[in-house]
mmCIF file of C-alpha atoms in Angstrom:
data_model
loop_
_atom_site.group_PDB
_atom_site.id
_atom_site.type_symbol
_atom_site.label_atom_id
_atom_site.label_comp_id
_atom_site.label_asym_id
_atom_site.label_seq_id
_atom_site.Cartn_x
_atom_site.Cartn_y
_atom_site.Cartn_z
ATOM 1 C CA UNK A 125 -67.095 -31.495 133.293
ATOM 2 C CA UNK A 126 -69.136 -32.238 130.302
ATOM 3 C CA UNK A 127 -70.605 -35.265 128.861
ATOM 4 C CA UNK A 128 -70.600 -34.973 125.190
ATOM 5 C CA UNK A 129 -72.073 -37.499 122.961
ATOM 6 C CA UNK A 130 -75.348 -39.048 122.351
ATOM 7 C CA UNK A 131 -76.722 -41.146 119.434
ATOM 8 C CA UNK A 132 -78.320 -39.617 116.320
ATOM 9 C CA UNK A 133 -81.758 -40.549 115.028
ATOM 10 C CA UNK A 134 -82.693 -40.465 111.575
ATOM 11 C CA UNK A 135 -86.262 -39.356 110.642
ATOM 12 C CA UNK A 136 -87.287 -40.123 107.184
ATOM 13 C CA UNK A 137 -91.095 -39.147 107.426
ATOM 14 C CA UNK A 138 -90.494 -35.582 107.944
ATOM 15 C CA UNK A 139 -90.693 -32.839 105.400
ATOM 16 C CA UNK A 140 -87.326 -31.457 104.148
ATOM 17 C CA UNK A 141 -87.208 -28.149 106.064
ATOM 18 C CA UNK A 142 -88.401 -30.029 109.341
ATOM 19 C CA UNK A 143 -85.653 -32.777 108.707
ATOM 20 C CA UNK A 144 -82.949 -30.152 108.506
ATOM 21 C CA UNK A 145 -84.137 -28.449 111.526
ATOM 22 C CA UNK A 146 -84.101 -31.821 113.439
ATOM 23 C CA UNK A 147 -80.754 -32.790 112.491
ATOM 24 C CA UNK A 148 -79.222 -29.400 113.251
ATOM 25 C CA UNK A 149 -80.699 -29.681 116.646
ATOM 26 C CA UNK A 150 -79.541 -33.279 117.003
ATOM 27 C CA UNK A 151 -75.966 -32.107 116.058
ATOM 28 C CA UNK A 152 -76.084 -29.390 118.673
ATOM 29 C CA UNK A 153 -76.972 -32.005 121.482
ATOM 30 C CA UNK A 154 -74.073 -34.160 120.291
ATOM 31 C CA UNK A 155 -71.723 -31.424 121.037
ATOM 32 C CA UNK A 156 -73.089 -30.427 124.383
ATOM 33 C CA UNK A 157 -76.223 -28.455 123.772
ATOM 34 C CA UNK A 158 -77.708 -25.482 121.830
ATOM 35 C CA UNK A 159 -78.781 -22.243 123.435
ATOM 36 C CA UNK A 160 -80.987 -19.856 121.705
ATOM 37 C CA UNK A 161 -84.429 -18.094 121.930
ATOM 38 C CA UNK A 162 -87.262 -17.189 119.806
ATOM 39 C CA UNK A 163 -87.645 -13.688 118.191
ATOM 40 C CA UNK A 164 -84.133 -13.270 116.411
ATOM 41 C CA UNK A 165 -84.348 -12.821 112.646
ATOM 42 C CA UNK A 166 -80.842 -14.372 112.129
ATOM 43 C CA UNK A 167 -79.191 -17.150 114.235
ATOM 44 C CA UNK A 168 -75.555 -16.865 114.834
ATOM 45 C CA UNK A 169 -73.406 -19.599 116.629
ATOM 46 C CA UNK A 170 -70.710 -19.027 119.073
ATOM 47 C CA UNK A 171 -68.401 -22.008 119.312
ATOM 48 C CA UNK A 172 -67.201 -23.165 122.915
ATOM 49 C CA UNK A 173 -64.235 -25.384 123.493
ATOM 50 C CA UNK A 174 -63.039 -27.000 126.685
ATOM 51 C CA UNK A 175 -62.496 -30.570 128.380
ATOM 52 C CA UNK A 176 -65.919 -31.909 128.874
ATOM 53 C CA UNK A 177 -65.045 -35.362 129.750
ATOM 54 C CA UNK A 178 -62.149 -37.208 131.480
ATOM 55 C CA UNK A 179 -60.063 -35.588 134.334
ATOM 56 C CA UNK A 180 -60.919 -31.929 133.972
ATOM 57 C CA UNK A 181 -64.658 -32.330 133.084
ATOM 58 C CA UNK A 182 -65.833 -30.636 136.331
ATOM 59 C CA UNK A 183 -63.989 -27.193 135.411
ATOM 60 C CA UNK A 184 -64.997 -27.233 131.921
ATOM 61 C CA UNK A 185 -68.773 -28.124 132.479
ATOM 62 C CA UNK A 186 -68.911 -25.192 134.843
ATOM 63 C CA UNK A 187 -67.389 -22.907 132.296
ATOM 64 C CA UNK A 188 -69.598 -24.218 129.433
ATOM 65 C CA UNK A 189 -72.729 -23.524 131.696
ATOM 66 C CA UNK A 190 -71.579 -20.016 132.452
ATOM 67 C CA UNK A 191 -71.224 -19.509 128.520
ATOM 68 C CA UNK A 192 -74.438 -20.759 128.083
ATOM 69 C CA UNK A 193 -75.986 -18.525 130.607
ATOM 70 C CA UNK A 194 -74.503 -15.410 128.777
ATOM 71 C CA UNK A 195 -75.983 -16.617 125.678
ATOM 72 C CA UNK A 196 -79.331 -17.288 127.107
ATOM 73 C CA UNK A 197 -79.363 -13.773 128.936
ATOM 74 C CA UNK A 198 -78.306 -11.987 125.499
ATOM 75 C CA UNK A 199 -81.122 -13.572 123.797
ATOM 76 C CA UNK A 200 -83.673 -12.619 126.427
ATOM 77 C CA UNK A 201 -82.414 -9.147 126.553
ATOM 78 C CA UNK A 202 -82.007 -8.813 122.778
ATOM 79 C CA UNK A 203 -78.605 -7.541 123.367
ATOM 80 C CA UNK A 204 -77.936 -7.547 119.632
ATOM 81 C CA UNK A 205 -81.224 -6.527 117.737
ATOM 82 C CA UNK A 206 -82.378 -8.934 115.025
ATOM 83 C CA UNK A 207 -79.746 -11.754 116.034
ATOM 84 C CA UNK A 208 -80.396 -14.824 118.026
ATOM 85 C CA UNK A 209 -77.232 -16.626 119.523
ATOM 86 C CA UNK A 210 -76.858 -20.458 120.059
ATOM 87 C CA UNK A 211 -73.879 -22.179 121.586
ATOM 88 C CA UNK A 212 -72.197 -24.924 119.978
ATOM 89 C CA UNK A 213 -69.940 -26.710 122.612
ATOM 90 C CA UNK A 214 -67.159 -29.155 121.913
ATOM 91 C CA UNK A 215 -65.015 -31.362 124.027
ATOM 92 C CA UNK A 216 -61.290 -31.134 123.670
ATOM 93 C CA UNK A 217 -60.541 -33.554 126.551
ATOM 94 C CA UNK A 218 -57.564 -31.282 127.561
ATOM 95 C CA UNK A 219 -55.787 -32.503 124.642
ATOM 96 C CA UNK A 220 -54.269 -29.985 122.022
ATOM 97 C CA UNK A 221 -54.669 -32.068 118.831
ATOM 98 C CA UNK A 222 -58.429 -32.256 119.677
ATOM 99 C CA UNK A 223 -58.529 -28.662 120.251
ATOM 100 C CA UNK A 224 -56.977 -28.012 116.747
ATOM 101 C CA UNK A 225 -59.482 -30.427 115.241
ATOM 102 C CA UNK A 226 -62.410 -28.520 117.036
ATOM 103 C CA UNK A 227 -61.016 -25.093 115.673
ATOM 104 C CA UNK A 228 -60.900 -26.378 112.303
ATOM 105 C CA UNK A 229 -64.648 -27.584 112.799
ATOM 106 C CA UNK A 230 -65.706 -24.223 113.928
ATOM 107 C CA UNK A 231 -64.058 -22.444 110.993
ATOM 108 C CA UNK A 232 -65.800 -24.675 108.515
ATOM 109 C CA UNK A 233 -69.235 -24.058 110.279
ATOM 110 C CA UNK A 234 -70.358 -20.907 108.294
ATOM 111 C CA UNK A 235 -72.550 -20.210 111.068
ATOM 112 C CA UNK A 236 -69.981 -19.766 113.761
ATOM 113 C CA UNK A 237 -68.910 -16.074 114.368
ATOM 114 C CA UNK A 238 -66.318 -16.788 117.337
ATOM 115 C CA UNK A 239 -64.790 -19.209 119.784
ATOM 116 C CA UNK A 240 -64.965 -18.959 123.683
ATOM 117 C CA UNK A 241 -62.114 -21.200 124.992
ATOM 118 C CA UNK A 242 -60.010 -23.148 125.599
ATOM 119 C CA UNK A 243 -59.347 -23.975 129.184
ATOM 120 C CA UNK A 244 -55.839 -25.345 128.762
ATOM 121 C CA UNK A 245 -53.333 -22.812 127.425
ATOM 122 C CA UNK A 246 -51.698 -25.777 125.509
ATOM 123 C CA UNK A 247 -54.947 -26.499 123.751
ATOM 124 C CA UNK A 248 -55.502 -22.731 122.931
ATOM 125 C CA UNK A 249 -51.866 -22.519 121.383
ATOM 126 C CA UNK A 250 -52.826 -25.307 119.227
ATOM 127 C CA UNK A 251 -56.159 -23.661 118.084
ATOM 128 C CA UNK A 252 -54.613 -20.148 117.623
ATOM 129 C CA UNK A 253 -53.262 -20.159 114.118
ATOM 130 C CA UNK A 254 -56.497 -22.030 112.669
ATOM 131 C CA UNK A 255 -58.662 -19.315 114.080
ATOM 132 C CA UNK A 256 -56.445 -16.540 113.212
ATOM 133 C CA UNK A 257 -56.238 -17.572 109.591
ATOM 134 C CA UNK A 258 -60.009 -17.634 109.452
ATOM 135 C CA UNK A 259 -60.097 -14.033 111.021
ATOM 136 C CA UNK A 260 -62.273 -15.463 114.015
ATOM 137 C CA UNK A 261 -62.264 -14.040 117.463
ATOM 138 C CA UNK A 262 -60.952 -16.647 120.182
ATOM 139 C CA UNK A 263 -61.444 -15.529 123.789
ATOM 140 C CA UNK A 264 -60.701 -17.294 126.847
ATOM 141 C CA UNK A 265 -61.739 -16.926 130.463
ATOM 142 C CA UNK A 266 -59.322 -19.490 131.617
ATOM 143 C CA UNK A 267 -56.067 -19.309 129.723
ATOM 144 C CA UNK A 268 -53.073 -17.662 131.685
ATOM 145 C CA UNK A 269 -49.911 -18.436 129.997
ATOM 146 C CA UNK A 270 -48.383 -15.226 128.807
ATOM 147 C CA UNK A 271 -46.932 -16.723 125.728
ATOM 148 C CA UNK A 272 -50.274 -16.919 124.156
ATOM 149 C CA UNK A 273 -50.462 -13.114 123.775
ATOM 150 C CA UNK A 274 -46.820 -11.796 124.256
ATOM 151 C CA UNK A 275 -44.677 -14.551 122.773
ATOM 152 C CA UNK A 276 -41.869 -16.674 124.119
ATOM 153 C CA UNK A 277 -39.860 -13.598 125.157
ATOM 154 C CA UNK A 278 -42.797 -11.976 127.025
ATOM 155 C CA UNK A 279 -40.646 -10.649 129.790
ATOM 156 C CA UNK A 280 -38.006 -8.698 127.761
ATOM 157 C CA UNK A 281 -39.422 -8.344 124.480
ATOM 158 C CA UNK A 282 -43.251 -8.798 124.363
ATOM 159 C CA UNK A 283 -44.919 -9.026 120.869
ATOM 160 C CA UNK A 284 -48.643 -9.597 120.150
ATOM 161 C CA UNK A 285 -48.798 -13.094 118.693
ATOM 162 C CA UNK A 286 -52.401 -13.131 117.225
ATOM 163 C CA UNK A 287 -54.598 -10.117 116.909
ATOM 164 C CA UNK A 288 -57.804 -12.212 117.167
ATOM 165 C CA UNK A 289 -56.938 -13.729 120.572
ATOM 166 C CA UNK A 290 -58.327 -12.160 123.806
ATOM 167 C CA UNK A 291 -58.810 -13.150 127.400
ATOM 168 C CA UNK A 292 -60.691 -11.871 130.379
ATOM 169 C CA UNK A 293 -58.400 -13.368 133.004
ATOM 170 C CA UNK A 294 -55.038 -12.158 134.261
ATOM 171 C CA UNK A 295 -51.780 -13.887 132.739
ATOM 172 C CA UNK A 296 -49.273 -15.974 134.862
ATOM 173 C CA UNK A 297 -46.737 -13.434 134.841
ATOM 174 C CA UNK A 298 -48.923 -11.000 136.676
ATOM 175 C CA UNK A 299 -50.230 -13.510 139.120
ATOM 176 C CA UNK A 300 -47.662 -15.721 139.982
ATOM 177 C CA UNK A 301 -45.363 -13.188 141.690
ATOM 178 C CA UNK A 302 -48.142 -12.640 144.145
ATOM 179 C CA UNK A 303 -48.010 -16.414 145.120
ATOM 180 C CA UNK A 304 -44.336 -16.098 145.205
ATOM 181 C CA UNK A 305 -44.582 -13.310 147.586
ATOM 182 C CA UNK A 306 -47.074 -14.984 150.019
ATOM 183 C CA UNK A 307 -45.033 -18.075 150.189
ATOM 184 C CA UNK A 308 -41.761 -16.316 150.817
ATOM 185 C CA UNK A 309 -42.843 -13.254 152.981
ATOM 186 C CA UNK A 310 -46.171 -14.427 154.559
ATOM 187 C CA UNK A 311 -45.393 -18.034 155.102
ATOM 188 C CA UNK A 312 -41.721 -17.562 155.627
ATOM 189 C CA UNK A 313 -40.666 -20.375 153.178
ATOM 190 C CA UNK A 314 -37.121 -19.747 152.107
ATOM 191 C CA UNK A 315 -36.402 -22.968 150.351
ATOM 192 C CA UNK A 316 -38.993 -24.581 147.956
ATOM 193 C CA UNK A 317 -39.277 -27.442 145.543
ATOM 194 C CA UNK A 318 -40.841 -26.821 142.226
ATOM 195 C CA UNK A 319 -42.649 -29.496 140.462
ATOM 196 C CA UNK A 320 -44.524 -29.341 136.886
ATOM 197 C CA UNK A 321 -46.558 -31.563 134.590
ATOM 198 C CA UNK A 322 -44.720 -30.839 131.513
ATOM 199 C CA UNK A 323 -47.671 -29.105 129.894
ATOM 200 C CA UNK A 324 -47.388 -25.482 128.626
ATOM 201 C CA UNK A 325 -49.304 -24.038 131.500
ATOM 202 C CA UNK A 326 -47.451 -26.131 134.092
ATOM 203 C CA UNK A 327 -43.910 -25.586 132.763
ATOM 204 C CA UNK A 328 -44.328 -21.840 132.309
ATOM 205 C CA UNK A 329 -46.021 -21.233 135.588
ATOM 206 C CA UNK A 330 -42.980 -22.945 137.323
ATOM 207 C CA UNK A 331 -40.618 -20.720 135.327
ATOM 208 C CA UNK A 332 -42.633 -17.673 136.394
ATOM 209 C CA UNK A 333 -42.724 -18.599 139.965
ATOM 210 C CA UNK A 334 -38.997 -19.446 139.907
ATOM 211 C CA UNK A 335 -37.948 -16.070 138.714
ATOM 212 C CA UNK A 336 -40.182 -14.137 141.016
ATOM 213 C CA UNK A 337 -39.277 -16.309 144.007
ATOM 214 C CA UNK A 338 -35.502 -15.976 143.343
ATOM 215 C CA UNK A 339 -35.920 -12.138 142.882
ATOM 216 C CA UNK A 340 -37.326 -12.135 146.501
ATOM 217 C CA UNK A 341 -34.240 -14.003 148.067
ATOM 218 C CA UNK A 342 -35.872 -17.368 147.963
ATOM 219 C CA UNK A 343 -33.917 -20.560 146.713
ATOM 220 C CA UNK A 344 -35.455 -23.240 144.447
ATOM 221 C CA UNK A 345 -33.644 -26.239 145.625
ATOM 222 C CA UNK A 346 -35.211 -28.663 143.149
ATOM 223 C CA UNK A 347 -37.149 -28.685 139.924
ATOM 224 C CA UNK A 348 -38.824 -31.880 138.951
ATOM 225 C CA UNK A 349 -41.464 -33.018 136.507
ATOM 226 C CA UNK A 350 -44.380 -35.580 136.841
ATOM 227 C CA UNK A 351 -46.137 -37.456 134.157
ATOM 228 C CA UNK A 352 -49.773 -36.382 134.481
ATOM 229 C CA UNK A 353 -51.109 -39.597 132.981
ATOM 230 C CA UNK A 354 -49.518 -41.521 135.907
ATOM 231 C CA UNK A 355 -50.632 -41.598 139.625
ATOM 232 C CA UNK A 356 -47.593 -42.738 141.617
ATOM 233 C CA UNK A 357 -45.305 -39.849 142.303
ATOM 234 C CA UNK A 358 -43.175 -41.661 144.910
ATOM 235 C CA UNK A 359 -40.050 -40.799 143.018
ATOM 236 C CA UNK A 360 -40.655 -37.241 143.128
ATOM 237 C CA UNK A 361 -41.988 -37.366 146.590
ATOM 238 C CA UNK A 362 -38.764 -38.942 147.898
ATOM 239 C CA UNK A 363 -36.628 -36.534 146.146
ATOM 240 C CA UNK A 364 -38.498 -33.459 147.509
ATOM 241 C CA UNK A 365 -38.253 -34.926 151.145
ATOM 242 C CA UNK A 366 -34.342 -35.310 150.836
ATOM 243 C CA UNK A 367 -34.042 -31.845 148.969
ATOM 244 C CA UNK A 368 -34.137 -29.624 152.000
ATOM 245 C CA UNK A 369 -37.144 -27.870 150.621
ATOM 246 C CA UNK A 370 -39.680 -26.414 153.284
ATOM 247 C CA UNK A 371 -42.475 -26.237 150.804
ATOM 248 C CA UNK A 372 -43.416 -27.033 147.301
ATOM 249 C CA UNK A 373 -44.709 -25.016 144.293
ATOM 250 C CA UNK A 374 -46.749 -27.100 141.781
ATOM 251 C CA UNK A 375 -47.424 -26.120 138.219
ATOM 252 C CA UNK A 376 -50.322 -28.219 136.891
ATOM 253 C CA UNK A 377 -54.032 -28.871 137.362
ATOM 254 C CA UNK A 378 -56.023 -29.951 140.410
ATOM 255 C CA UNK A 379 -56.279 -33.662 139.946
ATOM 256 C CA UNK A 380 -52.546 -34.210 139.845
ATOM 257 C CA UNK A 381 -51.960 -31.555 142.588
ATOM 258 C CA UNK A 382 -54.251 -33.413 144.860
ATOM 259 C CA UNK A 383 -52.628 -36.696 144.408
ATOM 260 C CA UNK A 384 -49.084 -35.020 144.880
ATOM 261 C CA UNK A 385 -50.165 -33.231 148.059
ATOM 262 C CA UNK A 386 -51.761 -36.577 149.392
ATOM 263 C CA UNK A 387 -48.630 -38.344 148.793
ATOM 264 C CA UNK A 388 -46.309 -35.737 150.198
ATOM 265 C CA UNK A 389 -48.207 -35.818 153.374
ATOM 266 C CA UNK A 390 -48.379 -39.673 153.672
ATOM 267 C CA UNK A 391 -44.632 -39.421 153.184
ATOM 268 C CA UNK A 392 -44.196 -37.196 156.330
ATOM 269 C CA UNK A 393 -43.682 -33.915 154.277
ATOM 270 C CA UNK A 394 -45.526 -31.209 156.129
ATOM 271 C CA UNK A 395 -44.574 -28.042 154.119
ATOM 272 C CA UNK A 396 -47.116 -26.073 152.293
ATOM 273 C CA UNK A 397 -47.906 -26.440 148.605
ATOM 274 C CA UNK A 398 -48.391 -23.513 146.282
ATOM 275 C CA UNK A 399 -49.989 -23.630 142.880
ATOM 276 C CA UNK A 400 -51.813 -21.617 140.254
ATOM 277 C CA UNK A 401 -55.495 -21.135 139.544
ATOM 278 C CA UNK A 402 -55.752 -24.577 137.828
ATOM 279 C CA UNK A 403 -55.160 -25.973 141.512
ATOM 280 C CA UNK A 404 -57.938 -23.986 142.899
ATOM 281 C CA UNK A 405 -60.899 -26.229 142.831
ATOM 282 C CA UNK A 406 -63.228 -27.901 145.376
ATOM 283 C CA UNK A 407 -62.411 -31.267 144.097
ATOM 284 C CA UNK A 408 -58.931 -31.034 145.177
ATOM 285 C CA UNK A 409 -60.059 -31.400 148.741
ATOM 286 C CA UNK A 410 -62.010 -34.523 147.783
ATOM 287 C CA UNK A 411 -59.390 -35.934 146.047
ATOM 288 C CA UNK A 412 -56.487 -35.376 148.431
ATOM 289 C CA UNK A 413 -58.648 -35.828 151.470
ATOM 290 C CA UNK A 414 -59.278 -32.778 153.855
ATOM 291 C CA UNK A 415 -56.287 -33.350 156.173
ATOM 292 C CA UNK A 416 -53.904 -33.747 153.308
ATOM 293 C CA UNK A 417 -55.272 -30.808 151.317
ATOM 294 C CA UNK A 418 -54.643 -28.381 154.326
ATOM 295 C CA UNK A 419 -51.662 -25.939 153.493
ATOM 296 C CA UNK A 420 -52.559 -25.814 149.704
ATOM 297 C CA UNK A 421 -52.409 -22.097 148.743
ATOM 298 C CA UNK A 422 -53.127 -20.874 145.205
ATOM 299 C CA UNK A 423 -53.701 -17.675 143.380
ATOM 300 C CA UNK A 424 -56.893 -17.020 141.448
ATOM 301 C CA UNK A 425 -57.993 -13.869 139.414
ATOM 302 C CA UNK A 426 -60.024 -11.148 141.161
ATOM 303 C CA UNK A 427 -61.318 -10.731 144.480
ATOM 304 C CA UNK A 428 -63.298 -13.593 145.991
ATOM 305 C CA UNK A 429 -66.662 -13.938 144.116
ATOM 306 C CA UNK A 430 -68.663 -13.529 147.412
ATOM 307 C CA UNK A 431 -66.829 -10.075 147.958
ATOM 308 C CA UNK A 432 -67.348 -8.832 144.456
ATOM 309 C CA UNK A 433 -70.471 -6.816 144.153
ATOM 310 C CA UNK A 434 -70.329 -7.004 140.464
ATOM 311 C CA UNK A 435 -70.689 -10.704 140.712
ATOM 312 C CA UNK A 436 -73.942 -10.910 142.458
ATOM 313 C CA UNK A 437 -76.267 -11.154 139.613
ATOM 314 C CA UNK A 438 -74.129 -13.785 137.813
ATOM 315 C CA UNK A 439 -74.292 -15.773 140.898
ATOM 316 C CA UNK A 440 -77.986 -15.339 141.509
ATOM 317 C CA UNK A 441 -78.619 -16.315 137.576
ATOM 318 C CA UNK A 442 -76.388 -19.334 137.701
ATOM 319 C CA UNK A 443 -78.197 -20.518 140.770
ATOM 320 C CA UNK A 444 -81.664 -19.852 139.203
ATOM 321 C CA UNK A 445 -80.770 -21.693 136.047
ATOM 322 C CA UNK A 446 -80.568 -24.958 137.971
ATOM 323 C CA UNK A 447 -77.164 -26.139 136.803
ATOM 324 C CA UNK A 448 -76.139 -29.277 138.660
ATOM 325 C CA UNK A 449 -72.335 -28.262 138.562
ATOM 326 C CA UNK A 450 -70.745 -25.303 140.171
ATOM 327 C CA UNK A 451 -69.353 -22.391 138.091
ATOM 328 C CA UNK A 452 -65.937 -23.058 139.508
ATOM 329 C CA UNK A 453 -63.023 -20.683 139.319
ATOM 330 C CA UNK A 454 -63.300 -20.037 135.811
ATOM 331 C CA UNK A 455 -66.884 -19.916 135.138
ATOM 332 C CA UNK A 456 -67.638 -16.190 135.805
ATOM 333 C CA UNK A 457 -64.519 -15.192 133.463
ATOM 334 C CA UNK A 458 -66.071 -17.479 130.791
ATOM 335 C CA UNK A 459 -69.163 -15.688 131.330
ATOM 336 C CA UNK A 460 -67.705 -12.225 130.774
ATOM 337 C CA UNK A 461 -65.654 -13.397 127.721
ATOM 338 C CA UNK A 462 -68.816 -14.833 126.052
ATOM 339 C CA UNK A 463 -70.567 -11.464 126.987
ATOM 340 C CA UNK A 464 -67.739 -9.605 125.370
ATOM 341 C CA UNK A 465 -67.837 -11.550 122.217
ATOM 342 C CA UNK A 466 -71.640 -10.940 121.861
ATOM 343 C CA UNK A 467 -70.907 -7.234 122.414
ATOM 344 C CA UNK A 468 -68.426 -7.194 119.764
ATOM 345 C CA UNK A 469 -70.770 -8.994 117.409
ATOM 346 C CA UNK A 470 -73.253 -6.341 118.197
ATOM 347 C CA UNK A 471 -70.883 -3.496 117.284
ATOM 348 C CA UNK A 472 -69.851 -5.325 113.973
ATOM 349 C CA UNK A 473 -73.518 -5.797 113.025
ATOM 350 C CA UNK A 474 -74.227 -2.081 113.677
ATOM 351 C CA UNK A 475 -71.248 -1.143 111.661
ATOM 352 C CA UNK A 476 -72.715 -3.367 108.900
ATOM 353 C CA UNK A 477 -75.956 -1.477 108.437
ATOM 354 C CA UNK A 478 -77.548 -3.527 111.112
ATOM 355 C CA UNK A 479 -77.285 -6.784 109.204
ATOM 356 C CA UNK A 480 -75.219 -10.046 109.813
ATOM 357 C CA UNK A 481 -74.872 -10.956 106.222
ATOM 358 C CA UNK A 482 -72.508 -13.518 105.542
ATOM 359 C CA UNK A 483 -71.010 -14.748 108.894
ATOM 360 C CA UNK A 484 -67.628 -15.469 107.305
ATOM 361 C CA UNK A 485 -67.372 -12.042 105.955
ATOM 362 C CA UNK A 486 -68.324 -10.571 109.305
ATOM 363 C CA UNK A 487 -65.810 -12.597 111.287
ATOM 364 C CA UNK A 488 -63.027 -9.999 110.751
ATOM 365 C CA UNK A 489 -65.119 -7.182 111.672
ATOM 366 C CA UNK A 490 -65.847 -8.804 115.123
ATOM 367 C CA UNK A 491 -62.141 -9.048 115.569
ATOM 368 C CA UNK A 492 -61.780 -5.412 114.983
ATOM 369 C CA UNK A 493 -64.688 -4.532 117.334
ATOM 370 C CA UNK A 494 -63.442 -6.803 120.185
ATOM 371 C CA UNK A 495 -60.297 -4.813 120.572
ATOM 372 C CA UNK A 496 -62.494 -1.810 121.627
ATOM 373 C CA UNK A 497 -65.001 -3.703 123.894
ATOM 374 C CA UNK A 498 -65.420 -2.288 127.357
ATOM 375 C CA UNK A 499 -68.205 -2.792 129.717
ATOM 376 C CA UNK A 500 -69.001 -3.409 133.258
ATOM 377 C CA UNK A 501 -69.034 -7.340 133.726
ATOM 378 C CA UNK A 502 -69.500 -9.763 136.458
ATOM 379 C CA UNK A 503 -65.658 -9.551 137.292
ATOM 380 C CA UNK A 504 -65.356 -5.812 136.986
ATOM 381 C CA UNK A 505 -64.462 -3.650 134.098
ATOM 382 C CA UNK A 506 -63.870 -5.753 131.141
ATOM 383 C CA UNK A 507 -61.361 -4.220 128.386
ATOM 384 C CA UNK A 508 -58.304 -5.441 126.683
ATOM 385 C CA UNK A 509 -54.849 -4.038 126.317
ATOM 386 C CA UNK A 510 -52.440 -3.912 123.348
ATOM 387 C CA UNK A 511 -51.812 -7.604 123.663
ATOM 388 C CA UNK A 512 -55.413 -8.583 124.059
ATOM 389 C CA UNK A 513 -54.963 -9.211 127.717
ATOM 390 C CA UNK A 514 -57.329 -8.127 130.540
ATOM 391 C CA UNK A 515 -56.773 -4.792 131.931
ATOM 392 C CA UNK A 516 -58.458 -5.807 135.259
ATOM 393 C CA UNK A 517 -55.697 -7.147 137.414
ATOM 394 C CA UNK A 518 -56.738 -8.205 140.859
ATOM 395 C CA UNK A 519 -55.283 -11.323 142.404
ATOM 396 C CA UNK A 520 -56.395 -13.422 145.390
ATOM 397 C CA UNK A 521 -54.530 -15.913 147.418
ATOM 398 C CA UNK A 522 -56.615 -18.805 148.491
ATOM 399 C CA UNK A 523 -55.659 -21.402 151.002
ATOM 400 C CA UNK A 524 -57.246 -24.740 152.361
ATOM 401 C CA UNK A 525 -57.601 -24.637 156.254
ATOM 402 C CA UNK A 526 -59.241 -27.390 158.128
ATOM 403 C CA UNK A 527 -60.531 -29.020 155.066
ATOM 404 C CA UNK A 528 -62.016 -26.082 153.330
ATOM 405 C CA UNK A 529 -60.886 -23.396 150.899
ATOM 406 C CA UNK A 530 -60.497 -19.964 152.647
ATOM 407 C CA UNK A 531 -60.729 -17.606 149.767
ATOM 408 C CA UNK A 532 -59.155 -14.123 149.598
ATOM 409 C CA UNK A 533 -56.684 -14.682 152.515
ATOM 410 C CA UNK A 534 -54.816 -11.845 150.617
ATOM 411 C CA UNK A 535 -56.179 -9.649 147.943
ATOM 412 C CA UNK A 536 -53.478 -7.769 145.744
ATOM 413 C CA UNK A 537 -54.095 -5.287 142.927
ATOM 414 C CA UNK A 538 -51.177 -5.388 140.417
ATOM 415 C CA UNK A 539 -50.321 -2.104 138.950
#
């Protein structure tokens, strides 16, 4: 994902205005880059947060590139008259306390109008209250934990947690039952072992899977946890082998999923491994090895990108931009999330007599505008329900076959 820091240079021979400009630009590069264009009368900053280094950097960088692309296009098209947007990206390293620190930094920056991110649900959970107290929009194209919008009792008594939080991707309680049905009905797996990484996303997705799988008639014969900071999962592998399970469902992210699948296959376990959208990454195959990765099946939001006519322009523009990294599973949803925030800013500015004014005073107006945002995005029609969740709920099942991802082996519209 992203590399995030370079050294600062002090230039003492410049005039004061030029010095201020130079330092601002240098600071933006330190945080991952700045996006903007000439011609705007007021510059407004969009904060961006995700893992830009360490294990999850690949997915975070693709998301960041996608957010940057949305900003560049908005500036080029003058989507909000009189406003130039720039992106300020911060690296949370997939760690909640760093995400919380980043949220506080965005709030204290009086040019930041809203935040796109995070990638990890646990990181967003750590950021939510800080951004809510500042009345600043937070919108994610990757968070799927239902608790972020509907609370701990999201199945029986859902309640909106933070009215400033939105997302452009389906929640686990919508997507996971599709995976459970695929494993139980299509692959005929009647007994399964569940493994999670103890994180918010991983633990909750296993809970959602267990509920859906049991409802179908399946039996979860084992529930184990791994330490994502370790690489030897032999104890869990041996327990799975002796449990009578015919498959595994993993709640966590692709680096650990790859290691687990590789070790299961090496130990002689030949059952499929199911997982969520955080397992769906090209690097899973390279990390696990093509042969060991076979039989990994995950869900992801929306139809496969190459089958979505709405995604064509995004894919073309991303490729034309020359980014070295792929946009990945969540890039296109982050692109739509960034565009949604920009459109909400546009509505808030319009309602403010066409002026930005004090950005900190404009923030709550953007929150109000975001709830009403609706447009045709790269992933389909973008809109939000009463919880701030996406109203577009199409789920794909993707499986590794012969060392390659076969996307959309099954596509389901959830109603």
